[in-house]
């Protein structure tokens, strides 16, 4: 993500099932993405990718 995109576009929000414990992110850009990383919710409802700022949110139960 370029600095221009970071200031003009909000981060992508991806909603997952409420019982989902972990998610992975690769930036979604194919060769322009980033290394695949895994995140666990650990009692939180939202996690954010440290590379691309995508936000993963659990659906409300």
GROMACS .gro file of N, CA and C in nm:
model
  183
    1UNK      N    1   0.085  -0.117   0.000
    1UNK     CA    2   0.000   0.000   0.000
    1UNK      C    3   0.090   0.123   0.000
    2UNK      N    4   0.062   0.214  -0.087
    2UNK     CA    5   0.141   0.337  -0.092
    2UNK      C    6   0.087   0.436   0.009
    3UNK      N    7   0.167   0.534   0.041
    3UNK     CA    8   0.123   0.635   0.136
    3UNK      C    9   0.000   0.709   0.084
    4UNK      N   10  -0.009   0.728  -0.046
    4UNK     CA   11  -0.125   0.797  -0.103
    4UNK      C   12  -0.250   0.714  -0.077
    5UNK      N   13  -0.246   0.583  -0.101
    5UNK     CA   14  -0.361   0.498  -0.077
    5UNK      C   15  -0.396   0.493   0.071
    6UNK      N   16  -0.296   0.492   0.157
    6UNK     CA   17  -0.322   0.484   0.300
    6UNK      C   18  -0.401   0.604   0.349
    7UNK      N   19  -0.379   0.720   0.291
    7UNK     CA   20  -0.448   0.839   0.339
    7UNK      C   21  -0.584   0.859   0.273
    8UNK      N   22  -0.611   0.796   0.159
    8UNK     CA   23  -0.736   0.822   0.089
    8UNK      C   24  -0.836   0.708   0.098
    9UNK      N   25  -0.792   0.588   0.131
    9UNK     CA   26  -0.883   0.474   0.137
    9UNK      C   27  -0.884   0.415   0.276
   10UNK      N   28  -1.005   0.388   0.328
   10UNK     CA   29  -1.011   0.321   0.458
   10UNK      C   30  -0.965   0.176   0.443
   11UNK      N   31  -0.920   0.114   0.550
   11UNK     CA   32  -0.876  -0.026   0.540
   11UNK      C   33  -0.994  -0.116   0.504
   12UNK      N   34  -0.965  -0.224   0.433
   12UNK     CA   35  -1.067  -0.323   0.399
   12UNK      C   36  -1.111  -0.395   0.525
   13UNK      N   37  -1.241  -0.416   0.540
   13UNK     CA   38  -1.295  -0.488   0.655
   13UNK      C   39  -1.351  -0.620   0.605
   14UNK      N   40  -1.302  -0.729   0.663
   14UNK     CA   41  -1.346  -0.863   0.625
   14UNK      C   42  -1.418  -0.923   0.745
   15UNK      N   43  -1.545  -0.960   0.727
   15UNK     CA   44  -1.626  -1.016   0.835
   15UNK      C   45  -1.618  -1.168   0.826
   16UNK      N   46  -1.589  -1.231   0.941
   16UNK     CA   47  -1.579  -1.377   0.948
   16UNK      C   48  -1.682  -1.428   1.048
   17UNK      N   49  -1.707  -1.559   1.046
   17UNK     CA   50  -1.803  -1.619   1.138
   17UNK      C   51  -1.765  -1.594   1.283
   18UNK      N   52  -1.864  -1.589   1.370
   18UNK     CA   53  -1.841  -1.560   1.512
   18UNK      C   54  -1.757  -1.668   1.579
   19UNK      N   55  -1.762  -1.792   1.529
   19UNK     CA   56  -1.686  -1.900   1.590
   19UNK      C   57  -1.547  -1.918   1.530
   20UNK      N   58  -1.507  -1.829   1.443
   20UNK     CA   59  -1.374  -1.834   1.381
   20UNK      C   60  -1.270  -1.792   1.485
   21UNK      N   61  -1.166  -1.876   1.502
   21UNK     CA   62  -1.063  -1.847   1.602
   21UNK      C   63  -0.941  -1.777   1.543
   22UNK      N   64  -0.914  -1.801   1.413
   22UNK     CA   65  -0.796  -1.741   1.352
   22UNK      C   66  -0.821  -1.710   1.205
   23UNK      N   67  -0.744  -1.618   1.152
   23UNK     CA   68  -0.754  -1.578   1.012
   23UNK      C   69  -0.612  -1.566   0.956
   24UNK      N   70  -0.602  -1.573   0.822
   24UNK     CA   71  -0.473  -1.548   0.759
   24UNK      C   72  -0.490  -1.437   0.657
   25UNK      N   73  -0.382  -1.366   0.631
   25UNK     CA   74  -0.386  -1.255   0.535
   25UNK      C   75  -0.259  -1.260   0.452
   26UNK      N   76  -0.275  -1.242   0.320
   26UNK     CA   77  -0.160  -1.234   0.229
   26UNK      C   78  -0.162  -1.105   0.150
   27UNK      N   79  -0.245  -1.012   0.191
   27UNK     CA   80  -0.254  -0.884   0.124
   27UNK      C   81  -0.348  -0.883   0.005
   28UNK      N   82  -0.384  -1.001  -0.043
   28UNK     CA   83  -0.480  -1.011  -0.151
   28UNK      C   84  -0.434  -0.959  -0.285
   29UNK      N   85  -0.308  -0.926  -0.299
   29UNK     CA   86  -0.262  -0.868  -0.424
   29UNK      C   87  -0.177  -0.961  -0.509
   30UNK      N   88  -0.188  -1.093  -0.486
   30UNK     CA   89  -0.104  -1.186  -0.563
   30UNK      C   90   0.042  -1.155  -0.540
   31UNK      N   91   0.114  -1.133  -0.647
   31UNK     CA   92   0.257  -1.102  -0.637
   31UNK      C   93   0.281  -0.967  -0.569
   32UNK      N   94   0.179  -0.882  -0.564
   32UNK     CA   95   0.193  -0.751  -0.501
   32UNK      C   96   0.146  -0.751  -0.356
   33UNK      N   97   0.110  -0.868  -0.304
   33UNK     CA   98   0.064  -0.879  -0.166
   33UNK      C   99   0.181  -0.876  -0.069
   34UNK      N  100   0.168  -0.953   0.037
   34UNK     CA  101   0.274  -0.961   0.139
   34UNK      C  102   0.283  -1.105   0.187
   35UNK      N  103   0.383  -1.139   0.268
   35UNK     CA  104   0.392  -1.277   0.319
   35UNK      C  105   0.264  -1.315   0.393
   36UNK      N  106   0.226  -1.442   0.385
   36UNK     CA  107   0.107  -1.489   0.455
   36UNK      C  108   0.133  -1.486   0.606
   37UNK      N  109   0.043  -1.424   0.678
   37UNK     CA  110   0.053  -1.417   0.823
   37UNK      C  111  -0.079  -1.463   0.884
   38UNK      N  112  -0.070  -1.523   1.001
   38UNK     CA  113  -0.188  -1.574   1.072
   38UNK      C  114  -0.210  -1.491   1.198
   39UNK      N  115  -0.337  -1.467   1.229
   39UNK     CA  116  -0.375  -1.393   1.349
   39UNK      C  117  -0.482  -1.470   1.424
   40UNK      N  118  -0.477  -1.468   1.557
   40UNK     CA  119  -0.582  -1.528   1.639
   40UNK      C  120  -0.658  -1.416   1.708
   41UNK      N  121  -0.786  -1.441   1.731
   41UNK     CA  122  -0.869  -1.338   1.793
   41UNK      C  123  -0.845  -1.328   1.944
   42UNK      N  124  -0.813  -1.438   2.010
   42UNK     CA  125  -0.781  -1.436   2.154
   42UNK      C  126  -0.875  -1.348   2.236
   43UNK      N  127  -1.006  -1.368   2.219
   43UNK     CA  128  -1.104  -1.294   2.297
   43UNK      C  129  -1.141  -1.158   2.241
   44UNK      N  130  -1.072  -1.114   2.137
   44UNK     CA  131  -1.106  -0.986   2.073
   44UNK      C  132  -1.206  -1.012   1.961
   45UNK      N  133  -1.277  -0.911   1.921
   45UNK     CA  134  -1.372  -0.921   1.809
   45UNK      C  135  -1.310  -0.875   1.678
   46UNK      N  136  -1.197  -0.805   1.685
   46UNK     CA  137  -1.133  -0.750   1.567
   46UNK      C  138  -0.982  -0.770   1.576
   47UNK      N  139  -0.920  -0.807   1.462
   47UNK     CA  140  -0.775  -0.809   1.451
   47UNK      C  141  -0.737  -0.733   1.325
   48UNK      N  142  -0.618  -0.674   1.325
   48UNK     CA  143  -0.572  -0.594   1.212
   48UNK      C  144  -0.441  -0.649   1.161
   49UNK      N  145  -0.428  -0.660   1.029
   49UNK     CA  146  -0.305  -0.708   0.968
   49UNK      C  147  -0.195  -0.602   0.983
   50UNK      N  148  -0.079  -0.646   1.029
   50UNK     CA  149   0.030  -0.551   1.052
   50UNK      C  150   0.094  -0.505   0.921
   51UNK      N  151   0.068  -0.576   0.811
   51UNK     CA  152   0.125  -0.537   0.682
   51UNK      C  153   0.034  -0.442   0.604
   52UNK      N  154  -0.093  -0.480   0.589
   52UNK     CA  155  -0.180  -0.404   0.497
   52UNK      C  156  -0.297  -0.334   0.565
   53UNK      N  157  -0.309  -0.345   0.696
   53UNK     CA  158  -0.413  -0.279   0.774
   53UNK      C  159  -0.553  -0.334   0.751
   54UNK      N  160  -0.566  -0.446   0.678
   54UNK     CA  161  -0.698  -0.508   0.667
   54UNK      C  162  -0.747  -0.539   0.807
   55UNK      N  163  -0.878  -0.525   0.827
   55UNK     CA  164  -0.936  -0.557   0.956
   55UNK      C  165  -1.025  -0.678   0.939
   56UNK      N  166  -1.010  -0.773   1.030
   56UNK     CA  167  -1.093  -0.892   1.033
   56UNK      C  168  -1.182  -0.882   1.155
   57UNK      N  169  -1.314  -0.889   1.133
   57UNK     CA  170  -1.411  -0.875   1.241
   57UNK      C  171  -1.498  -0.998   1.249
   58UNK      N  172  -1.521  -1.045   1.372
   58UNK     CA  173  -1.612  -1.156   1.392
   58UNK      C  174  -1.756  -1.104   1.387
   59UNK      N  175  -1.844  -1.182   1.320
   59UNK     CA  176  -1.986  -1.147   1.319
   59UNK      C  177  -2.039  -1.149   1.461
   60UNK      N  178  -2.139  -1.068   1.488
   60UNK     CA  179  -2.205  -1.073   1.618
   60UNK      C  180  -2.283  -1.204   1.628
   61UNK      N  181  -2.276  -1.266   1.743
   61UNK     CA  182  -2.343  -1.395   1.762
   61UNK      C  183  -2.492  -1.381   1.769
   0.00000   0.00000   0.00000
